[in-house]
Each structure stands twice: as structure tokens, then as C-alpha cells.
Coordinates of C-alpha atoms in Angstrom, one line a residue:
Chain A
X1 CA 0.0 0.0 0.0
X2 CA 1.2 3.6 -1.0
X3 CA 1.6 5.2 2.1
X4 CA 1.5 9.8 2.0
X5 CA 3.8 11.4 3.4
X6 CA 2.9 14.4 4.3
X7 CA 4.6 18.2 4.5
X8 CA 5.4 18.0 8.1
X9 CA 7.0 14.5 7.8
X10 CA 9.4 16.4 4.5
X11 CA 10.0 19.1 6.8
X12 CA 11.3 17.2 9.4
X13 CA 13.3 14.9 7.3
X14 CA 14.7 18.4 6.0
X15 CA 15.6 20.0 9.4
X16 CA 16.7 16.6 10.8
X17 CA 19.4 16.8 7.6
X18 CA 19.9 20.2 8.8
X19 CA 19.5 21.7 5.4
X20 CA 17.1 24.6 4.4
X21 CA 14.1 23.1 2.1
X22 CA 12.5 24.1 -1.3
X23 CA 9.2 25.4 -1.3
X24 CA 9.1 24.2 2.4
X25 CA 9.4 20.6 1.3
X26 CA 6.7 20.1 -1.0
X27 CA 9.7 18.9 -3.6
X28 CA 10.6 16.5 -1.3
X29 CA 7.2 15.2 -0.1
X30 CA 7.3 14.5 -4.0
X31 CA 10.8 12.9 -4.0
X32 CA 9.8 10.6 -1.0
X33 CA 7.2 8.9 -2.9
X34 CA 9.7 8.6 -5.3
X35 CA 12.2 6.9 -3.9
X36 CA 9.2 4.6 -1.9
X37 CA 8.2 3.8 -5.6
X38 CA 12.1 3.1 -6.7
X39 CA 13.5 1.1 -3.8
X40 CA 10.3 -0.8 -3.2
X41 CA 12.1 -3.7 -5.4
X42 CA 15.3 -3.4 -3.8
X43 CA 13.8 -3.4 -0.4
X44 CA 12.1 -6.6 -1.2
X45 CA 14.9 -8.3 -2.2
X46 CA 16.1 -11.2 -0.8
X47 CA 19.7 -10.7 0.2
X48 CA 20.7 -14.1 2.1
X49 CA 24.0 -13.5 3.8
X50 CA 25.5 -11.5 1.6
X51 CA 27.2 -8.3 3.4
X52 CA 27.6 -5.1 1.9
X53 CA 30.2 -4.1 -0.4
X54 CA 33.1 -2.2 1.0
X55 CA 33.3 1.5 -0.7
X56 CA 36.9 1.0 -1.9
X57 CA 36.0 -2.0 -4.1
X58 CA 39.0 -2.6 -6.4
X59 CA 41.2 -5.1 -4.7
X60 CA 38.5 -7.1 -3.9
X61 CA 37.7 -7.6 -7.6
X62 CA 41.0 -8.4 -9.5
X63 CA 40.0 -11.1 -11.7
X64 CA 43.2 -9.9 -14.4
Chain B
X1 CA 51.0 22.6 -43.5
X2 CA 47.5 23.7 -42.4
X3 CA 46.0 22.0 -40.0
X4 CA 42.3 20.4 -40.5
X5 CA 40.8 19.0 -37.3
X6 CA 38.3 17.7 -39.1
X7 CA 39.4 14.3 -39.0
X8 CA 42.6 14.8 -37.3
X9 CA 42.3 12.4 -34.2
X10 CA 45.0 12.7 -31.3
X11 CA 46.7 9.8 -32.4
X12 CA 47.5 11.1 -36.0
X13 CA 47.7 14.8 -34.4
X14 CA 51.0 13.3 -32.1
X15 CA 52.8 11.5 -35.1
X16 CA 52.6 15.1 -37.3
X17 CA 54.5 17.0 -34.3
X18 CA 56.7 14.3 -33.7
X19 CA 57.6 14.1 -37.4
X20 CA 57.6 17.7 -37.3
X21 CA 55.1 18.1 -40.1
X22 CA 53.4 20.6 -38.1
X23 CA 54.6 21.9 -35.1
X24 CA 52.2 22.2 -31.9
X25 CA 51.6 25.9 -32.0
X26 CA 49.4 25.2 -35.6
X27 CA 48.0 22.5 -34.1
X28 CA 47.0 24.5 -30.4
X29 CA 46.1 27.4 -33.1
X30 CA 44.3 25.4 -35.2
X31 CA 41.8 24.0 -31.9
X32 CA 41.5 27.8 -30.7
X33 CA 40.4 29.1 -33.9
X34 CA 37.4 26.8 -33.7
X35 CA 36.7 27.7 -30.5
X36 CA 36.2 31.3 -31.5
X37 CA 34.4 29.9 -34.6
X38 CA 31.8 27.6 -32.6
X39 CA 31.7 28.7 -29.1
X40 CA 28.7 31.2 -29.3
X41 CA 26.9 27.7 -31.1
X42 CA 27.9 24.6 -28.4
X43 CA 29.1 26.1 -25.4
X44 CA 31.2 23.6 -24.6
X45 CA 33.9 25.9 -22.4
X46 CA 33.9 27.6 -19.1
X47 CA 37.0 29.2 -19.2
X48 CA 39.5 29.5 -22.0
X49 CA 43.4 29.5 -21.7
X50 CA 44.2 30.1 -25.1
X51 CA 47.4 32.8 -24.2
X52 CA 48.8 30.1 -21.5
X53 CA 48.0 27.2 -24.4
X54 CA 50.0 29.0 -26.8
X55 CA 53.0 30.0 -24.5
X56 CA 53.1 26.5 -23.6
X57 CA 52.6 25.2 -27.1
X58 CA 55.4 27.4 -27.7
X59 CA 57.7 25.9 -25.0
X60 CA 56.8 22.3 -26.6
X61 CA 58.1 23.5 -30.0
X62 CA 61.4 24.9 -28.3
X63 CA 61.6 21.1 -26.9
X64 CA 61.6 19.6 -30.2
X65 CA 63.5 21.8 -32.3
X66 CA 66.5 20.9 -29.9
X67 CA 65.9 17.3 -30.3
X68 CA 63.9 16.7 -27.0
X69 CA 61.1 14.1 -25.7
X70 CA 57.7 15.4 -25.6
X71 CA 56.3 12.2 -24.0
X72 CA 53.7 9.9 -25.2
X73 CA 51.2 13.1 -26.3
X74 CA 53.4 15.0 -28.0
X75 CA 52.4 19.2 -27.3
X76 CA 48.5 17.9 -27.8
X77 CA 45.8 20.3 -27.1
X78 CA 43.5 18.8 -24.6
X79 CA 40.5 20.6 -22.1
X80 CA 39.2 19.5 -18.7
X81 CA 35.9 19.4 -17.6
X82 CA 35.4 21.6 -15.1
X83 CA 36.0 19.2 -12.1
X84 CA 39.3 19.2 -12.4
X85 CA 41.8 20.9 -10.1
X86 CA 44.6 22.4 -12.0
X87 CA 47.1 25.0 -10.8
X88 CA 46.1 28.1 -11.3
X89 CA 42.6 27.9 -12.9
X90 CA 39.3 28.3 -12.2
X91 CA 37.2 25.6 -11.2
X92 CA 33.9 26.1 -10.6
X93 CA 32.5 22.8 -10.6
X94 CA 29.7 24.5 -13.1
X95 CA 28.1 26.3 -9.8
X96 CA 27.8 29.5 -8.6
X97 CA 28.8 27.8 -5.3
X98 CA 32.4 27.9 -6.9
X99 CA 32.0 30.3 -9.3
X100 CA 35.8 32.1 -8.0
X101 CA 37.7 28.6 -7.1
X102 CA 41.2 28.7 -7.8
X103 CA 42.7 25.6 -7.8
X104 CA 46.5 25.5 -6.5
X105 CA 47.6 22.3 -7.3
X106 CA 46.7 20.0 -10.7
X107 CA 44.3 16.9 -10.1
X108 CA 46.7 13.7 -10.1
X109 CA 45.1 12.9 -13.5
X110 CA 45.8 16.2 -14.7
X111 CA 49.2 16.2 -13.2
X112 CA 50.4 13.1 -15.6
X113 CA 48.9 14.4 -18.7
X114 CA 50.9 17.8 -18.1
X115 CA 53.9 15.0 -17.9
X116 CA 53.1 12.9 -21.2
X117 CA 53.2 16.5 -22.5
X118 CA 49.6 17.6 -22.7
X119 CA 49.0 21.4 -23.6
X120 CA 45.3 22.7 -21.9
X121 CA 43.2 24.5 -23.8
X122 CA 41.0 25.3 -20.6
X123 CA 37.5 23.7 -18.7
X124 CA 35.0 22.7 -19.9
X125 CA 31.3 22.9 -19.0
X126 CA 29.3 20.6 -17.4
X127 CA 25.7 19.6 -15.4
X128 CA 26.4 21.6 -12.5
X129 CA 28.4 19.2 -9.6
X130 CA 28.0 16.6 -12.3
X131 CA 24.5 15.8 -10.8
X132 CA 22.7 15.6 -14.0
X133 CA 23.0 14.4 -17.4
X134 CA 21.3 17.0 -19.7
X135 CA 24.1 19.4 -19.5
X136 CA 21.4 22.0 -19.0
X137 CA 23.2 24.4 -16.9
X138 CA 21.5 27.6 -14.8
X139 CA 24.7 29.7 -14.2
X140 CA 27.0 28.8 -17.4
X141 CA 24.6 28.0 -19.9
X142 CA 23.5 24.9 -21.8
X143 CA 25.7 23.0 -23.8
X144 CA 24.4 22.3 -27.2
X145 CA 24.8 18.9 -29.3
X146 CA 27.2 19.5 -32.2
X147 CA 25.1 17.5 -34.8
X148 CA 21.9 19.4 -33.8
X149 CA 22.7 22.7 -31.8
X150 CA 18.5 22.4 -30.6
X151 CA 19.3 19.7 -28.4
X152 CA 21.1 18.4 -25.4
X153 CA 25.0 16.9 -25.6
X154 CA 24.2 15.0 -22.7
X155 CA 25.9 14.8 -19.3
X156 CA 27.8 15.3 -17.1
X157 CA 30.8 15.9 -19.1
X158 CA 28.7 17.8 -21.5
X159 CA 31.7 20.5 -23.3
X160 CA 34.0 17.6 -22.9
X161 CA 32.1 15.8 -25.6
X162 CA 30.8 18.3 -27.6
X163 CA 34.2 20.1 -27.8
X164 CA 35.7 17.2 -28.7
X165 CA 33.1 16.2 -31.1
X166 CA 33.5 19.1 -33.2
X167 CA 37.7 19.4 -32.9
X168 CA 38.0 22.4 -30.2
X169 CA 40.3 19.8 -28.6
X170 CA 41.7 16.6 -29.5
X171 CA 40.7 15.1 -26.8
X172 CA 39.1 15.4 -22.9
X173 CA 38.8 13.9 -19.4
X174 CA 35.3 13.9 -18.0
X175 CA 33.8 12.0 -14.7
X176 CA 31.2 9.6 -14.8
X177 CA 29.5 8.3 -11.9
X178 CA 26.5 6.9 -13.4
X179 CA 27.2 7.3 -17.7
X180 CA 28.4 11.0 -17.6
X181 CA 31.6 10.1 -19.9
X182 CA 29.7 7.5 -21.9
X183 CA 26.0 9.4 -22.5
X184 CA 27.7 12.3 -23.7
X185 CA 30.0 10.5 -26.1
X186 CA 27.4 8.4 -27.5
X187 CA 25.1 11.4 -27.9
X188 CA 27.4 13.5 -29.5
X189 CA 29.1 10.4 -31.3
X190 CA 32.6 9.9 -30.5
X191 CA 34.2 7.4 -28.0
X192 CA 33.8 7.7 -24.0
X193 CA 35.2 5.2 -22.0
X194 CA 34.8 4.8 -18.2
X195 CA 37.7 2.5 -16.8
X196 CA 37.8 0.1 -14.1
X197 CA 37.2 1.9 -10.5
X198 CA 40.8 2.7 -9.3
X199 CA 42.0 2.0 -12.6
X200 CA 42.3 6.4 -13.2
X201 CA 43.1 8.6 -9.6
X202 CA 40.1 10.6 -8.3
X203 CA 42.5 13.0 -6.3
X204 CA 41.6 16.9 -6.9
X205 CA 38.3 16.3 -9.1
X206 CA 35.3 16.9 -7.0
X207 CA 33.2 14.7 -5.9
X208 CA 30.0 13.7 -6.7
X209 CA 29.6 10.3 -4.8
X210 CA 33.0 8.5 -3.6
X211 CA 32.3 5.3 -4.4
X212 CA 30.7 4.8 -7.7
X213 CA 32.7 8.0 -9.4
X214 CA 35.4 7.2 -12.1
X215 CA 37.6 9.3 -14.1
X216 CA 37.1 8.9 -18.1
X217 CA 38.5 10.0 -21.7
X218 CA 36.6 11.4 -23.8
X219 CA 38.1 11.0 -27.6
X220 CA 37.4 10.5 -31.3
X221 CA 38.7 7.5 -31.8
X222 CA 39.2 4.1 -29.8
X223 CA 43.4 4.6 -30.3
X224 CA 43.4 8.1 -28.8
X225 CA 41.0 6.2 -25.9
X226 CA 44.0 3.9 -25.4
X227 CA 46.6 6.4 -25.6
X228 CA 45.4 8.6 -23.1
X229 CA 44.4 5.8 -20.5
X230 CA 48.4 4.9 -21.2
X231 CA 48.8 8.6 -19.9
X232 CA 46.5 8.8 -17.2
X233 CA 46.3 5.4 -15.3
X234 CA 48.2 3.7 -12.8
X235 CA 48.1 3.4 -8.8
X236 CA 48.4 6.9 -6.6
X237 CA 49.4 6.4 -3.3
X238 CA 47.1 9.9 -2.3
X239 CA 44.0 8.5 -3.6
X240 CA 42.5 5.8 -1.0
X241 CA 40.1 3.9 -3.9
X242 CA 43.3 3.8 -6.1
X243 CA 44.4 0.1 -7.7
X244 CA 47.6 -1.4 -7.6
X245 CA 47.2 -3.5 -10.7
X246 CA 49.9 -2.8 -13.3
X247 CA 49.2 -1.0 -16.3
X248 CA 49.5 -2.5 -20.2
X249 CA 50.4 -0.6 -23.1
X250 CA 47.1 -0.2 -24.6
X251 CA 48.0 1.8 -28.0
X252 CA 50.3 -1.5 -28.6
X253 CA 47.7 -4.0 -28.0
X254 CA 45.3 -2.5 -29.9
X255 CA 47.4 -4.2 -32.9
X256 CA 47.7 -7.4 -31.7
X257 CA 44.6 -8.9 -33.7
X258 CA 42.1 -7.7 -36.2
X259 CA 39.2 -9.9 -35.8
X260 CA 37.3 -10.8 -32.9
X261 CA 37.3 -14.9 -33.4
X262 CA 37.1 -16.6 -30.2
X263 CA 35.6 -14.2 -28.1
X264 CA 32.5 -15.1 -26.8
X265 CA 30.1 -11.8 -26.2
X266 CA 27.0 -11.8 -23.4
X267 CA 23.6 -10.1 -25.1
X268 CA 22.0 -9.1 -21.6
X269 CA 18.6 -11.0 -21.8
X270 CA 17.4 -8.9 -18.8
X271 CA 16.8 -5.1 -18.4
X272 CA 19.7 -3.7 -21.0
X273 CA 17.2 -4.4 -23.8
X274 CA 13.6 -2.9 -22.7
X275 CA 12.1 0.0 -23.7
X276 CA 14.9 1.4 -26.5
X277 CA 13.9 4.0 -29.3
X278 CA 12.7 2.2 -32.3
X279 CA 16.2 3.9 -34.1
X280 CA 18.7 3.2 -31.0
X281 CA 17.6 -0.8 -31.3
X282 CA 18.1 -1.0 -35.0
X283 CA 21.7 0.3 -35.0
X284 CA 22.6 -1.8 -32.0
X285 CA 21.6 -5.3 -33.5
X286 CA 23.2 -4.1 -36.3
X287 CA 26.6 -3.7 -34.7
X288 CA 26.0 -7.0 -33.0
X289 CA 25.7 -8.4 -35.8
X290 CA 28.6 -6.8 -37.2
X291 CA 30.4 -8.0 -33.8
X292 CA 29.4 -11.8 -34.9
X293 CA 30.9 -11.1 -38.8
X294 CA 34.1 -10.4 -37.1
X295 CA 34.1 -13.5 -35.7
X296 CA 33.1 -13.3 -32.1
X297 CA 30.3 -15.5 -30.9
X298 CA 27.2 -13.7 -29.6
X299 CA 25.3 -15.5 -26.7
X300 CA 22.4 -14.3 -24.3
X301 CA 23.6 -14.1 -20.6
X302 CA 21.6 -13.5 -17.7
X303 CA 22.3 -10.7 -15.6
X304 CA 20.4 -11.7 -12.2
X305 CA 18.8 -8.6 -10.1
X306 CA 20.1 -6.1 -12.7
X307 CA 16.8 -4.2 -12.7
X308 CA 17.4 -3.1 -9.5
X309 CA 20.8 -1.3 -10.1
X310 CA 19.7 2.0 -11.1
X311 CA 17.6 1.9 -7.6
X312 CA 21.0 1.3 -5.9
X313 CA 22.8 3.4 -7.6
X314 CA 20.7 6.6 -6.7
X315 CA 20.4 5.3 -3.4
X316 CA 24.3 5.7 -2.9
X317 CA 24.4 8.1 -5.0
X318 CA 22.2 10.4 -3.4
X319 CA 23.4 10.2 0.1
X320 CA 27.2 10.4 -0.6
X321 CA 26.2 13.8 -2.9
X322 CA 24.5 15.0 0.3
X323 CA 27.4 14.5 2.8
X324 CA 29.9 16.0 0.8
X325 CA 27.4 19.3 -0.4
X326 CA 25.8 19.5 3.3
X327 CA 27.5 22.7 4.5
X328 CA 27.4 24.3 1.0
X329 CA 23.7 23.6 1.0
X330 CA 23.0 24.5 4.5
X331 CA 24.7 27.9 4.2
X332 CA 24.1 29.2 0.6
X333 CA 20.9 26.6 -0.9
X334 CA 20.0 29.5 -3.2
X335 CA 23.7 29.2 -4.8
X336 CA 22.8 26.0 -6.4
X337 CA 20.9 25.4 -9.8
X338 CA 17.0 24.3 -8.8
X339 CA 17.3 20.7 -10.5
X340 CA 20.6 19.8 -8.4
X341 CA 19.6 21.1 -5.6
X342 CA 16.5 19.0 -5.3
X343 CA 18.3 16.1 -6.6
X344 CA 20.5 16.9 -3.2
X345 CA 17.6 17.5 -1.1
X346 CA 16.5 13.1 -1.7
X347 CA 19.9 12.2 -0.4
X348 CA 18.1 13.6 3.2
X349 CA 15.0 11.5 2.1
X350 CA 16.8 8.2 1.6
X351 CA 17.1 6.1 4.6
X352 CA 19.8 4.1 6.0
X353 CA 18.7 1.1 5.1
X354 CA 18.0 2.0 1.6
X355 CA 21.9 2.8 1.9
X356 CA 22.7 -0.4 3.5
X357 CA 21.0 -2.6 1.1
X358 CA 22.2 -1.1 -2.1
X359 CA 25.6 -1.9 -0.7
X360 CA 24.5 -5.0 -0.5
X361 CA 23.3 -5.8 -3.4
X362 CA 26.5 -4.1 -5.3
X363 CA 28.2 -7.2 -3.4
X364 CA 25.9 -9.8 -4.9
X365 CA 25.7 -7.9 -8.2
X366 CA 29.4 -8.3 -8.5
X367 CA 29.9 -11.5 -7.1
X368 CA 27.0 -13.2 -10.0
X369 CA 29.1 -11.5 -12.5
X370 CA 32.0 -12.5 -11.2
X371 CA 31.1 -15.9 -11.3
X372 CA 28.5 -16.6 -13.6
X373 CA 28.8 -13.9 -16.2
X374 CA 32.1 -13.2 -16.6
X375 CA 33.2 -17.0 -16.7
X376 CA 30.9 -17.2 -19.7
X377 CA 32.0 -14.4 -21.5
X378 CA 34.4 -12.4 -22.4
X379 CA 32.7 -8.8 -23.1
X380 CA 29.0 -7.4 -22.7
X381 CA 27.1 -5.6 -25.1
X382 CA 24.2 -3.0 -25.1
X383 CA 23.1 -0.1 -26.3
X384 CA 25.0 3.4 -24.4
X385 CA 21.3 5.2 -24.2
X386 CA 17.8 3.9 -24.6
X387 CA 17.0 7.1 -26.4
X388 CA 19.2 9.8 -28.7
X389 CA 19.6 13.5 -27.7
X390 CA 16.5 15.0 -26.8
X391 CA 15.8 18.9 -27.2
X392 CA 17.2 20.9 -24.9
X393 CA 13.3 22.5 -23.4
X394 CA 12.1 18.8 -23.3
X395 CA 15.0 17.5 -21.1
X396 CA 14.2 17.5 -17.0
X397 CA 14.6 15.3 -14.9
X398 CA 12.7 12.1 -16.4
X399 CA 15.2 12.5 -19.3
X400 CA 18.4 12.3 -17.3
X401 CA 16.6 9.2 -15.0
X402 CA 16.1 7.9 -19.0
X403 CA 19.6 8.8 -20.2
X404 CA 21.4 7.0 -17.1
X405 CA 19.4 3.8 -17.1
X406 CA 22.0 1.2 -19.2
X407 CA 25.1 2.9 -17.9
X408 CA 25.0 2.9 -14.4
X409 CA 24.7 -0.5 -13.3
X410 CA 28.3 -0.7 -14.8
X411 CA 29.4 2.1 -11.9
X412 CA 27.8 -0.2 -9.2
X413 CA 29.8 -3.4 -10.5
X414 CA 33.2 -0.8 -11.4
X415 CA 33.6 -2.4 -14.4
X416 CA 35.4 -0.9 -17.5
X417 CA 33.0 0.2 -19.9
X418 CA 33.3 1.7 -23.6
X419 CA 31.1 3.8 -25.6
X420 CA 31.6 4.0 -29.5
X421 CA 29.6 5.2 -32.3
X422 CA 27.5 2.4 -33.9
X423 CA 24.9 4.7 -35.9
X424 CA 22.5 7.5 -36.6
X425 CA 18.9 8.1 -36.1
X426 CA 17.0 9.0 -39.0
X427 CA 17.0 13.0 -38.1
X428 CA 21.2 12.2 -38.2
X429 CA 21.8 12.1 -34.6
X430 CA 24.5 9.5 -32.7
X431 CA 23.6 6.3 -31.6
X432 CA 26.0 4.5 -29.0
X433 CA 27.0 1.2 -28.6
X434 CA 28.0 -0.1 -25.3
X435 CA 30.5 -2.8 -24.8
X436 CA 32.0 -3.9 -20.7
X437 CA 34.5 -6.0 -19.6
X438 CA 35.6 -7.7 -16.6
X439 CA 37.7 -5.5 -13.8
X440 CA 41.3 -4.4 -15.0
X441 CA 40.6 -5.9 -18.5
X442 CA 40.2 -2.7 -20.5
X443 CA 42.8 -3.8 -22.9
X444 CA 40.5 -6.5 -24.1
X445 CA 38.2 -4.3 -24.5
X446 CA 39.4 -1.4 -26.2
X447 CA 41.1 -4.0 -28.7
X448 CA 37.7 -5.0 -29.2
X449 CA 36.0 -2.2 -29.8
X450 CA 39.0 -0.9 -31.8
X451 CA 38.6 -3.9 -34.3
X452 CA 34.8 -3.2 -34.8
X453 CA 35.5 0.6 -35.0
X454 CA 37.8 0.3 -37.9
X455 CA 35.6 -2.1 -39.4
X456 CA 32.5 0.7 -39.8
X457 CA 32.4 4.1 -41.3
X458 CA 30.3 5.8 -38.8
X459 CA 33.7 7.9 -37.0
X460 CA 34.0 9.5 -40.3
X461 CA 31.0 10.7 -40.7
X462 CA 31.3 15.0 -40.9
X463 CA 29.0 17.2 -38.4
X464 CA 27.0 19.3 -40.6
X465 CA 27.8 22.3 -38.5
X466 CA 31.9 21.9 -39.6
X467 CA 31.1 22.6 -43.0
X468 CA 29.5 25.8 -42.7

């Protein structure tokens, strides 16, 4: 189920970022449902035991 | 000898000055007369250092006159996009948050070209912070596509392909952390190549996510690709993603063979080809077939969980963008460009478990092609863009989520990955074929692409606004 989030939710995403919003967050109310829409896959993924990749990932991928 | 940079590549450009045929002040000369010719067209430059290019061209020609090594590019007049540090310049980062940076020190990249010889011609313009890939930018202007000025060049590394498109430079170095060195060269139709990450150093180019941005070349041609890969590469103790593998003389191997029998090439059955312009399909099973002709065998691999990588991607993306821009956007938001600042603005949205798991799949991504993609085949094919350049009013947001959609599950896996001209659509606009190779294997893959290059016209094809 889609769920709405609403302006004060974005605005207190945005002041617990610590960044000035714009249009008061309506962009970002916008963007949330966005990214709920875009990860929803990712999110239902099943991952088994595999651990995340380390940032710096090219000596852990030297196949030459 | 005049100089015509019509079809002069930076390969052919080196051999004439070391031959002495044409010395490199014609050639530096030659490049800033068409950037006084075109600019007001594409765009493609912030800042221009024609006086400094000269002197140093001038320097160069002192060199060889008394006998004296040049290095591998030989006085060559190259440009920078505007990301990377170098001593003395502006860079601006295509923000106002810049817009009065001086670098005062040369990016580590920028360091070894100035080594192999390299002349700059200046920086080039960009989506602003590289957060975009329209090139549509709200304090330096938009950069316009060379074979249609009406629409976009693409992005990030926007001037660096439309400059080198049309012969302001022989060649550039661009970023790309989700396509923005290949979806400019395949929109603007010459080669971009992104090279394993590590492979090229990130130190002094600004950020735009840590871990999935790479440094790239932007050329005509697949040689000059290899040639300047030869000049840029290699382990740097200052950058902390930086790989210790050992670099190959890729120019050299380039020669080794002229067909492509025995390779074996994976046709992603999953995600690489859904949803591509009519046009953009056409050309590329026409250059796989042309692929297969020269010998290599063409099978369909699977590419497990692929459809989620461009989630992932902007899920790292995003978050890393907004750490390193925090105080900047904190302290002057209105500074940034409205587009980038609301793509900055998700990164706050994003949780850490979006984060988390996008790391996590990057792990299995690359493990599956580790070990059931790569041990199958030798190279990947697909098409650079789904769509060609679009016209620059009709290209938000949804356009650059479109543009970045087959290139950036190659940043999450760190892969090398080419693109090369392969076509035209119907209204004579480049089409971009993709090819990727294992980690570290990039001489493989420009010989392959170099072997299918010079066996198709399309690099020789002349943009109609040169012969004006």
C-alpha cells in the first residue's frame, strides 16, 4: 500500500538533515514517494547472507 | 602545413609534431580558432586559456626543435571538464557555489597528462556538480549537441564531448559516476570510455559520490581512448580507492589482432534491452551483428537482479552527494541550480537502510558477474542510451533518469565500460553502442572495440555544423 507522506513529515526529514528546504518541502514530499516507488524492489529483495560491499571495491575484484 | 581537425584524431595529431610536419603551436592554433568559430553555437567551455595554451605550445616546440622528448602526447591540445583541479585555474564545478575557485595544485590525472606532454586549452562545461545528465546548466549556460545545436550533448561531461566532437580539442577527461563520460560521447558520437574503478586517480576532481565515481576520456577515436588511459592510469598512493594493478600498453595492444574470433560476447537478456527507441535498437543489432561477422560468438547471458541497479545506484548516489554538499547547501541553498539542488535535497529522504541494502546488493551484483557472467564471456554488449539527444526545453529530470538507465549498473559493479559510435537516427543524430569488460581488462576491451571501430564508417561521418 502507498503510504502519503505528508509536508510536516518532509520538513522534518529536511531540518533533521539540517538543510534549508525548497518550497518548504513540497519537492521533497514529491521525492519521497519517489524513492518509496524506486526502492520498493530493492527493499524486497532477498539478500541471504551476503554483506555489503566495501566502498573501496577494487582489490576485492581483481579477476586480471 | 595547415592543420584540418576535421578528421585529425590525437593519435594522427601526435605523429605530425613528432615528425615535425606541423609543429604544436598550428595544431594548439588550429583548436582555438574553432573555439572562436563555434563557441557562441555549443558552449562547450567555461573558461578559456588560449594565451597560457599557446606560450606552452610554444615551450613544446622549443623542446623539439632541440631534439627533445615530448612524451607519449606530444604538445597535444586537450580541455578539462570543469572538475578538475589544475594550478592556477578556475574551477567552478559549473556552480555559482564555486563560481571564484582557484585551484592551486593540478588533479593527479591532470598532473600526468601535463607529464606525457599535454597542452590545456581550458575547462569545460558541465551539469552543474556533475549531478545531472542533460548538461542544462542555470549559471554557465547549456551545452548544445554539435550534430543538432537544438538539443542536449548529454551529461555530465557535457563540453567535454561536444568540444571534442567538433575538434576544439583533441581530446578530454570527464567523470562519470552513473554514464556521464559515456552518455555524452554516444550522444554526441565519438568514444567515452569509463575505466575500471581505481584503474584512473580521483585525487583533486570533486566529488560527486565517492564510491561509484570514475575518471574517463573522452576522444574521437578508440586509439586516442588507449593512448590517453596509457597517460593517465596507474596506482596513486594519495587516492585511497586507487588500484595497484599494473598497467598495459594499450596503443600496442590494440594491434595485436584484427578480428574478434574466439571471443564469446554476453547479449543481456534482462533489463539492457527494454524500452529502446525504435532507431537506438536497429543500429545496436546491427553492430551486434557486425560483432558476430568479425568473428566473435554472440550468446544471451543473464544478468540476475540487474533491474534493480539503477535503484541502488541513486540510493548511494544520493546520500554520498548530500554528505559531501551538506555545508554548502546549509549555508548558501540558493547558490545551487534548482534541478541539483532537489536532486541533493533526496539524499536527506533516503534512509539508511535504503543505503545499506544497495551496498548490498552491489556485493551480490558483482559477485553473479564474477562468477557466472564473466566465466561465460568475455565482453557485454548494449546499447549506451535507450534514447538519442533530446531537445534541450524537453529534457528535465525524467530525461536524465532515461539517459542513465543502461550505464550505471556498470558504476555499481566498477567495471570498465566503452562507448563508440555504432549509428544514426533518421534525423542524423548519434547512436552509442555499449561494450564492458571484466575489472582491470580494459585492454581486451578497447582492442575490441578498436577492431569493430575500424571495421564501420560511422567515426567519419562530418557534423554538418563543420562545414558551414
Amino acid at each position: 500500500m502507498q503510504k502519503q507522506i505528508g509536508p510536516r513529515t518532509a520538513l522534518y526529514l529536511g531540518s533533521l538533515a539540517r538543510i534549508p528546504l525548497i518550497d518548504d518541502g513540497r519537492h521533497l514530499e514529491s521525492t519521497l514517494r519517489r524513492i518509496e516507488r524506486n526502492t520498493a524492489a530493492l527493499l524486497a529483495l532477498d539478500f541471504g547472507e551476503a554483506e555489503p560491499a566495501p566502498c573501496f571495491i577494487p582489490r576485492q575484484n581483481d579477476v586480471s | 602545413m595547415s592543420v584540418d581537425l576535421g578528421h585529425l584524431d590525437l593519435t594522427e595529431a601526435a605523429r605530425l609534431v613528432r615528425e615535425r610536419h606541423v609543429s604544436p603551436i598550428e595544431i594548439t592554433e588550429a583548436c582555438l580558432a574553432r573555439i572562436v568559430r563555434l563557441e557562441p553555437d555549443l558552449n562547450a567551455f567555461i573558461t578559456i586559456c588560449g594565451e597560457v595554451a599557446l606560450q606552452a605550445a610554444g615551450r613544446a616546440r622549443e623542446t623539439i626543435i632541440q631534439g627533445g622528448e615530448r612524451g607519449l602526447l606530444s604538445s597535444m591540445p586537450v580541455a578539462l571538464k570543469d572538475l578538475f583541479h589544475m594550478a592556477g585555474a578556475l574551477t567552478t564545478a559549473g556552480s555559482k557555489v564555486l563560481a571564484n575557485n582557484v585551484s592551486v595544485e593540478d588533479a593527479e590525472a591532470v598532473r600526468r597528462l601535463r607529464s606525457a606532454g599535454a597542452v590545456f586549452l581550458g575547462k569545460l562545461n558541465l551539469h552543474e556538480f556533475a549531478y545531472g545528465a542533460t548538461g542544462v546548466n542555470p549559471h554557465y549556460g547549456v551545452v548544445h549537441n554539435p550534430w543538432d545545436i537544438d538539443r542536449i550533448a548529454g551529461g555530465s561531461s557535457s563540453g567535454s564531448a561536444a568540444a571534442v566532437a567538433a575538434g576544439e580539442c583533441l581530446a578530454s577527461l570527464g567523470t562519470d559516476t552513473g554514464g556521464s563520460v559515456r552518455i555524452p560521447a554516444a550522444l554526441c558520437g565519438i568514444v567515452g570510455l569509463k575505466p575500471t574503478y581505481g584503474r584512473i586517480s580521483r585525487r583533486g576532481v570533486i566529488p560527486l559520490s565517492w564510491s561509484l565515481d570514475h575518471v574517463g576520456t573522452l576522444t574521437r577515436t578508440v586509439r586516442d581512448a588507449a593512448l590517453l588511459l596509457e597517460a593517465v592510469a596507474g596506482e596513486d598512493p594519495g587516492d585511497p580507492s586507487s588500484a595497484p594493478q599494473p598497467i598495459a600498453q594499450y596503443s600496442r595492444r590494440l594491434g595485436e589482432r584484427q578480428d574478434l574470433k574466439g571471443l564469446r560476447i554476453g547479449k543481456p537478456r534482462e533489463h539492457f534491452f527494454d524500452h529502446i527507441d525504435a532507431g537506438v535498437l536497429r543500429a545496436v543489432i546491427r553492430a551486434i551483428e557486425k560483432l558476430e561477422e568479425l568473428g566473435a560468438e554472440v550468446r544471451e547471458v543473464s544478468l540476475p537482479h540487474i533491474g534493480e541497479a539503477p535503484a541502488a545506484v541513486g540510493a548511494i548516489q544520493a546520500p554520498e552527494a548530500l554528505a559531501y554538499h551538506h555545508r554548502w547547501l546549509n549555508e548558501r541553498p540558493e547558490d545551487y541550480g534548482e534541478d541539483v539542488r532537489g536532486r541533493l535535497e533526496s539524499g536527506a529522504a533516503y534512509l539508511a537502510l535504503h543505503y545499506v541494502q544497495a551496498q548490498r546488493l552491489r556485493e551480490m551484483l558483482i559477485r553473479e558477474w564474477r562468477e557466472q557472467v564473466f566465466d561465460r564471456v568475455g565482453v557485454l554488449v548494449a546499447p549506451t542510451t535507450p534514447i538519442v539527444a533530446t531537445p534541450i526545453g524537453e529534457s528535465g529530470l525524467a530525461v536524465t533518469m532515461e539517459l542513465i538507465r543502461l550505464t550505471n549498473p556498470f558504476n555499481l559493479a566498477g567495471v570498465p565500460a566503452i562507448s563508440i559510435p555504432c549509428g544514426f537516427s533518421e534525423a542524423g543524430l548519434p547512436i552509442g553502442l555499449q561494450l564492458a569488460a571484466p575489472w582491470f581488462q580494459e585492454a581486451e576491451l578497447l582492442r575490441v572495440a578498436h577492431v569493430y571501430e575500424q571495421a564501420t564508417e560511422w567515426r567519419k561521418r562530418q557534423i554538418p555544423i563543420l562545414s558551414l
